[in-house]
PDB file of C-alpha atoms in Angstrom:
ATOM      1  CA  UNK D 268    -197.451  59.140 -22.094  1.00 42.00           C
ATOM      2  CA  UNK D 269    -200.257  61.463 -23.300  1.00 45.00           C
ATOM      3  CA  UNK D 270    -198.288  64.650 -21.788  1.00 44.00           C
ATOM      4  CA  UNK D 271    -199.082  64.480 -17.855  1.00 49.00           C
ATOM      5  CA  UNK D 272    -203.006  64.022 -19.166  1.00 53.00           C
ATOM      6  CA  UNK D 273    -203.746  67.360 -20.483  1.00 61.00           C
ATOM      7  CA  UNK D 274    -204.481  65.594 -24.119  1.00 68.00           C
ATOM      8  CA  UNK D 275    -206.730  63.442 -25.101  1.00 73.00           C
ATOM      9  CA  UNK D 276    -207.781  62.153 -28.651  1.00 75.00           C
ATOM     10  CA  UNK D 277    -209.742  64.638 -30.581  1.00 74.00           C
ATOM     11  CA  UNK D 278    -208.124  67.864 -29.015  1.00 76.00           C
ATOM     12  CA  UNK D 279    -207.238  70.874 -30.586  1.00 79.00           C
ATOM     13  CA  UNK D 280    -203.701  71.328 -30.592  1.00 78.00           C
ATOM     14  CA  UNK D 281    -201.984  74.745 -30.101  1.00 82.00           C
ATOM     15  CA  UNK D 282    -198.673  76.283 -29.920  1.00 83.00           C
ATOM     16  CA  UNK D 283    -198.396  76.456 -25.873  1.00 84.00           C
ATOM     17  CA  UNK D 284    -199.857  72.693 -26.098  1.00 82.00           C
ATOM     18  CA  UNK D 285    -197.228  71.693 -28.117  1.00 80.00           C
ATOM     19  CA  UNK D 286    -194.438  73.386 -26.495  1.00 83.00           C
ATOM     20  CA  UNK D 287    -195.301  72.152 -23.109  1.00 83.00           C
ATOM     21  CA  UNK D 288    -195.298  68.188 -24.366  1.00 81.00           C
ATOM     22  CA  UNK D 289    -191.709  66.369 -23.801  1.00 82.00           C
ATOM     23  CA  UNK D 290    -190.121  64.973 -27.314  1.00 79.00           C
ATOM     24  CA  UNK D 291    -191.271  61.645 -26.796  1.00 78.00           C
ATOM     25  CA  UNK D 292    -194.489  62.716 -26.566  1.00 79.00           C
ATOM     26  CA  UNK D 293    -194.619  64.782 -29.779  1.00 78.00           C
ATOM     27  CA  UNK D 294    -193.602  61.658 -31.365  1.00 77.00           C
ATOM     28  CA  UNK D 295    -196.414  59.794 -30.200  1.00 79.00           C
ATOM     29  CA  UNK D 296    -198.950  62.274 -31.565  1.00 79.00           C
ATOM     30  CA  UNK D 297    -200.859  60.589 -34.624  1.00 79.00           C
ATOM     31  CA  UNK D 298    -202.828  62.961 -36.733  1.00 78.00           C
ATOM     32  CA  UNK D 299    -205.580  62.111 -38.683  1.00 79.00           C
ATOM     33  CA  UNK D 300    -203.687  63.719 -42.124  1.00 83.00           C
ATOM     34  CA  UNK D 301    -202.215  61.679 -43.617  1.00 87.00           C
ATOM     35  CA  UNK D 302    -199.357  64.102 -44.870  1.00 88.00           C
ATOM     36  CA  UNK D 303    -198.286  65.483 -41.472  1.00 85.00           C
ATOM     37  CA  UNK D 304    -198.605  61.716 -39.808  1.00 85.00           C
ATOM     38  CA  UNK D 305    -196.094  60.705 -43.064  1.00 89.00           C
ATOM     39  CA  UNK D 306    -194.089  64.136 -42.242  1.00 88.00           C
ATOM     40  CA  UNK D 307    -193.921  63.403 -38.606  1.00 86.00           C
ATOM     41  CA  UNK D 308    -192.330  59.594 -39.260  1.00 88.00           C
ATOM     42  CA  UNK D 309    -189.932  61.391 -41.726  1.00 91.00           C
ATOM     43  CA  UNK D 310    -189.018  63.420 -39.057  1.00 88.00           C
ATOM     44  CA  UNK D 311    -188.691  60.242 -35.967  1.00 88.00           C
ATOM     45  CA  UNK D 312    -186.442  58.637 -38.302  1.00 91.00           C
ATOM     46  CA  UNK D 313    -184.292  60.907 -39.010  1.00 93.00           C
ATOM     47  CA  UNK D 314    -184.342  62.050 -35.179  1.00 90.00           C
ATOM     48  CA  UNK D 315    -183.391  58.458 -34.839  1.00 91.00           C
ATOM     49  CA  UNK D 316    -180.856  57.954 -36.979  1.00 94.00           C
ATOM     50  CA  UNK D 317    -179.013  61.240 -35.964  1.00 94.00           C
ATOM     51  CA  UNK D 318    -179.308  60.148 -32.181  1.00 93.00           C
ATOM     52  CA  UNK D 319    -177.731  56.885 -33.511  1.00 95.00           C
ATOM     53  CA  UNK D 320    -174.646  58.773 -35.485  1.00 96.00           C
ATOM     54  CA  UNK D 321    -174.236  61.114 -32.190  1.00 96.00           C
ATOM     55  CA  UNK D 322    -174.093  57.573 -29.823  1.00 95.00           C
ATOM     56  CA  UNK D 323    -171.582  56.204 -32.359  1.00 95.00           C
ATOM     57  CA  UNK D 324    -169.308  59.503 -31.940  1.00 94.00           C
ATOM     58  CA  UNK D 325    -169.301  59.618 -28.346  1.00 94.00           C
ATOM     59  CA  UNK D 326    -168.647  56.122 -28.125  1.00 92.00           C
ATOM     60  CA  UNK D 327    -165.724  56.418 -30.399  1.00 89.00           C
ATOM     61  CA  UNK D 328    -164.503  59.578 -29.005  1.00 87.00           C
ATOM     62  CA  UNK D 329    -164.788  57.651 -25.182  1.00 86.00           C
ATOM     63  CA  UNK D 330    -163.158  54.822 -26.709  1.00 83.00           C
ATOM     64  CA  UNK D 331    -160.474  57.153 -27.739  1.00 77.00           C
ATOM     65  CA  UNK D 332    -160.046  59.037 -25.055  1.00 75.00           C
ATOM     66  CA  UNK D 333    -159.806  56.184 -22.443  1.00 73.00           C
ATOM     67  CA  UNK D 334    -157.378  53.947 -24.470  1.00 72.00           C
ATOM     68  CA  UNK D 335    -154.704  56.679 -25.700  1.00 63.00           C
ATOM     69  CA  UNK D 336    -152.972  56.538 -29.113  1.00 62.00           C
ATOM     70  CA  UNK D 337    -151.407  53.419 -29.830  1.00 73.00           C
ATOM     71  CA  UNK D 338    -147.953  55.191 -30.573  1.00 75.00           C
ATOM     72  CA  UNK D 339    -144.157  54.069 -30.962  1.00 79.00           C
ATOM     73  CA  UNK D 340    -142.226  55.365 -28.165  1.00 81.00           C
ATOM     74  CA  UNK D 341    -140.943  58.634 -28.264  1.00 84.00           C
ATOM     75  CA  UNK D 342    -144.089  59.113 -31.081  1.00 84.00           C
ATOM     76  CA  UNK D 343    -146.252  62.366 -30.403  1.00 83.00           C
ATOM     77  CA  UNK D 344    -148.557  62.016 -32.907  1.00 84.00           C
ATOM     78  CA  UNK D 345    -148.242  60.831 -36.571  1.00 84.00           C
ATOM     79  CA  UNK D 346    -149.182  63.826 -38.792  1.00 88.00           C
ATOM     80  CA  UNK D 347    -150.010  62.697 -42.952  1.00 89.00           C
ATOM     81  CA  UNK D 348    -149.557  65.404 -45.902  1.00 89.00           C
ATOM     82  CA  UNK D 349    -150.843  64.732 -49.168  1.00 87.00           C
ATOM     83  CA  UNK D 350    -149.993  66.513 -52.183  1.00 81.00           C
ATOM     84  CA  UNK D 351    -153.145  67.844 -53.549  1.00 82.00           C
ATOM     85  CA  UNK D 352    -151.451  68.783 -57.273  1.00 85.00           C
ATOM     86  CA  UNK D 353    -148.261  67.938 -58.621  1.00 84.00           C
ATOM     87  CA  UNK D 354    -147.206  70.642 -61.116  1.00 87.00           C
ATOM     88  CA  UNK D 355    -144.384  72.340 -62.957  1.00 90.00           C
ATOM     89  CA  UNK D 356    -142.513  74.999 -60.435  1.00 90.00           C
ATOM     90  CA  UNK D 357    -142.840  78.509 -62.087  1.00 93.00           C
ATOM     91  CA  UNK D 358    -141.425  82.280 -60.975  1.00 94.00           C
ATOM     92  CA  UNK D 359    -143.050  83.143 -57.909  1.00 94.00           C
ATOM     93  CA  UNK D 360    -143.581  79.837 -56.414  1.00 93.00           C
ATOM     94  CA  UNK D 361    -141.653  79.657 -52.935  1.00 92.00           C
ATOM     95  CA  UNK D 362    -138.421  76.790 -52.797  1.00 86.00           C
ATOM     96  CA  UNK D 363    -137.429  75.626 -49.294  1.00 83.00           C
ATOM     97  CA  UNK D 364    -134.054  73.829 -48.647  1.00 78.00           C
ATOM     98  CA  UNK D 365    -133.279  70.971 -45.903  1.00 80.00           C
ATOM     99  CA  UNK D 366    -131.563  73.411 -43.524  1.00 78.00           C
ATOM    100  CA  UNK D 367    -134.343  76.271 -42.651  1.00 76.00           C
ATOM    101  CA  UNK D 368    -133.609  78.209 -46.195  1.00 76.00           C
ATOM    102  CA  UNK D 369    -136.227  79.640 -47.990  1.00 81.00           C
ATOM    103  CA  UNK D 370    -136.483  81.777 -51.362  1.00 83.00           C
ATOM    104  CA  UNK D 371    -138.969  82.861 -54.211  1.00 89.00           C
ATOM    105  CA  UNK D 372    -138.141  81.455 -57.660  1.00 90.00           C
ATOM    106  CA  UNK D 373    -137.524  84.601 -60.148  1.00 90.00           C
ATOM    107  CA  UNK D 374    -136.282  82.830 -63.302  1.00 91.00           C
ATOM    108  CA  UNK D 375    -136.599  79.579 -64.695  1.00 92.00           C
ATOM    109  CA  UNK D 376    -133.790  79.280 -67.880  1.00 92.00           C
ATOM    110  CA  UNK D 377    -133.232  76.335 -70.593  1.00 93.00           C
ATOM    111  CA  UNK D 378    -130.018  73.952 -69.334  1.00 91.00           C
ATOM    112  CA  UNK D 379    -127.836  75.428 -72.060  1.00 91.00           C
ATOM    113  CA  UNK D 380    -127.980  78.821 -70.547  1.00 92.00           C
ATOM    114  CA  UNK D 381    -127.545  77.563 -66.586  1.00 91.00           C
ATOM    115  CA  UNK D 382    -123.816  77.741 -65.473  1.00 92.00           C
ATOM    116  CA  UNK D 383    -121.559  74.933 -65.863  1.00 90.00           C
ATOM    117  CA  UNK D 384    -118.141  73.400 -64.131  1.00 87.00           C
ATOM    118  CA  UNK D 385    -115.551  72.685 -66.196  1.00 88.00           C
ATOM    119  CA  UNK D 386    -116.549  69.476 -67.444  1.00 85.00           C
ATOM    120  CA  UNK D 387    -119.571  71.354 -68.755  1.00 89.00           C
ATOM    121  CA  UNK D 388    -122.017  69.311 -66.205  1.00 88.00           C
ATOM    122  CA  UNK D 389    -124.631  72.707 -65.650  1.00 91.00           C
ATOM    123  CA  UNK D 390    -125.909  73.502 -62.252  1.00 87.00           C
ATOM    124  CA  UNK D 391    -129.566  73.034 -61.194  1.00 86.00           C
ATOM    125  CA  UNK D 392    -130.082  75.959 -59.066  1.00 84.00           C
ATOM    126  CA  UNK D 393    -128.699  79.394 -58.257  1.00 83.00           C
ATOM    127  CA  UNK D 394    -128.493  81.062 -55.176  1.00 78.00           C
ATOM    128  CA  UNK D 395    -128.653  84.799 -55.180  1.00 76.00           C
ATOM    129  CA  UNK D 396    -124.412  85.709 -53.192  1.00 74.00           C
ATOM    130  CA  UNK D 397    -126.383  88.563 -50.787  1.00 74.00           C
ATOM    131  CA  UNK D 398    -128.599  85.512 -49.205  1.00 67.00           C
ATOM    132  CA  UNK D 399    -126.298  82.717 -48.971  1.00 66.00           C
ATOM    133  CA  UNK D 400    -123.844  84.365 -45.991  1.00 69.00           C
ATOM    134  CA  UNK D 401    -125.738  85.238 -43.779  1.00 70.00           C
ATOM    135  CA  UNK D 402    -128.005  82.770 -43.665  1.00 68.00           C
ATOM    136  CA  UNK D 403    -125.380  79.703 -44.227  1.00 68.00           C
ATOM    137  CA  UNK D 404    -125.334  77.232 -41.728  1.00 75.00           C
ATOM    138  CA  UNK D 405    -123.206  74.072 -40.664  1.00 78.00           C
ATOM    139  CA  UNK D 406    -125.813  71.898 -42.231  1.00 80.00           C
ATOM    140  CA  UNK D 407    -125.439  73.827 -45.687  1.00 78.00           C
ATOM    141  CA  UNK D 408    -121.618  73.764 -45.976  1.00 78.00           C
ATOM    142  CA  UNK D 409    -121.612  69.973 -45.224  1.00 86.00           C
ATOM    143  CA  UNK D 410    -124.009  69.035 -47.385  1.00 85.00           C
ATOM    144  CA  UNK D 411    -122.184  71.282 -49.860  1.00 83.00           C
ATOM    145  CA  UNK D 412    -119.113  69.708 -49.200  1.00 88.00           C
ATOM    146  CA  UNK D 413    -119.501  65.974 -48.782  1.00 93.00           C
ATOM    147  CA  UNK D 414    -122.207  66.257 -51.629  1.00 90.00           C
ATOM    148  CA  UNK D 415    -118.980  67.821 -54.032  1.00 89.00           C
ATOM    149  CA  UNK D 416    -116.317  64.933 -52.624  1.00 93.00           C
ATOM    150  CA  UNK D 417    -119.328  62.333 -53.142  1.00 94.00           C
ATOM    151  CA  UNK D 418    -119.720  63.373 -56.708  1.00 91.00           C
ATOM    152  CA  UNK D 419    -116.392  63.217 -57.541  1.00 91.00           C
ATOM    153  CA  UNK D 420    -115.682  59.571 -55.869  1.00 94.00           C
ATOM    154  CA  UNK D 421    -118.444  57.928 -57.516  1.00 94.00           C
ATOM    155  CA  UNK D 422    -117.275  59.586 -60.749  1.00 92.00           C
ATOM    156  CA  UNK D 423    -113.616  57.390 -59.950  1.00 94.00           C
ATOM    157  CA  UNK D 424    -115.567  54.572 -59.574  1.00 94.00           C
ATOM    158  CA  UNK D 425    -117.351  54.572 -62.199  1.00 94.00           C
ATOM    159  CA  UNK D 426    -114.094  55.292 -64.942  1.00 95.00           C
ATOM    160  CA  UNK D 427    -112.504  52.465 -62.769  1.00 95.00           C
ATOM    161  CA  UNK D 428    -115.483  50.167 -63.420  1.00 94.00           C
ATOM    162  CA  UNK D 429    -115.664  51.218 -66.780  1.00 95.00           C
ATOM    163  CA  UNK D 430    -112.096  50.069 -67.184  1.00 95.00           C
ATOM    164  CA  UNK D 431    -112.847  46.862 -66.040  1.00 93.00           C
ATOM    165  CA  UNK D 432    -110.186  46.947 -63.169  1.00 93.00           C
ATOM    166  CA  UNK D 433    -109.936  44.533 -60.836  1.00 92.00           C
ATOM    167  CA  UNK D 434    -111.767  44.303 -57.428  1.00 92.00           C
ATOM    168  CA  UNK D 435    -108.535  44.410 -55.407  1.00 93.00           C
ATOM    169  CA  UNK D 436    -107.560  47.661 -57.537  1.00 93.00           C
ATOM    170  CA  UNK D 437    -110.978  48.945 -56.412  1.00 91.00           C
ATOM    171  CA  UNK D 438    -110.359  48.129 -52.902  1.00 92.00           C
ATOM    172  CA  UNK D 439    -107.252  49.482 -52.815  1.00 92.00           C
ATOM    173  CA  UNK D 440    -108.653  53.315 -53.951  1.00 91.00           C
ATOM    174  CA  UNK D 441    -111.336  53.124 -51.550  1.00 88.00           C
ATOM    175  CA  UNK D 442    -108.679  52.248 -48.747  1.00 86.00           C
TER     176      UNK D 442
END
């Protein structure tokens, strides 16, 4: 198309030219320099290869859009978190529990200064007493609980095992 026939070869072209031509038929425009004919095929191939991306995106996004997510029942949607940097925990940083509790590290000590039970087996953390009831929940005192009577099975189990007792013996303490 030479722009409804307004230009011919040889014309002058101005601004209001220009703007009045259609994109395909500033792309058909060949100049006689050579710079601004190489500029101008710079600039149809990368028109072209952008138009090409945004097909590919629509297409994918249709694609998407008219097929649905190929999820398990009862699925929503399947979210992925990646740990960006793994590092040592420090006062400050923020420590979140299983059970909606939340708290700010303020002191990190060596094991031999932690608290210990009586069989001098230290703790790993401490909860400050003014946060722990009123925001204890069932979930906390379970986990507490069975966690405790857990411990202290396996610990039978494992002086029974180390005693080399028999499996009926062992079957008869777990009954």
């Amino acid at each position: 198309s030479n722009g409804g026939g307004t230009t011919k070869r040889g014309d002058q072209l101005t601004e209001d030219k220009l703007s009045q031509l259609e994109m395909v038929d500033l792309l058909e425009i060949q100049p006689s320099d050579e710079g601004i004919a190489e500029r101008l095929t710079q600039i149809q191939t990368y028109l072209k290869e952008k138009s090409a991306e945004i097909d590919e995106k629509f297409a994918e996004k249709k694609r998407k859009f008219s097929t649905g997510d190929e999820l398990t029942t009862g699925v929503l949607k399947v979210v992925k978190v990646y740990l960006a940097v793994k590092r040592r925990i420090q006062p400050g940083d923020k420590m979140a529990g299983r059970h909606g509790n939340k708290g700010v590290v303020s002191n990190i000590l060596p094991v031999e200064d932690m608290p210990h039970d009586a069989n001098g087996v230290p703790v790993d953390v401490v909860l400050t007493p003014l946060g722990v009831p009123s925001r204890m929940n069932v979930g906390h005192i379970l986990e507490t609980h069975l966690g405790l009577a857990a411990k202290g099975l396996g610990e039978q189990i494992d002086k029974m095992l180390k005693q080399q007792r028999t499996i009926a013996e062992l079957r008869e303490f777990l009954t």
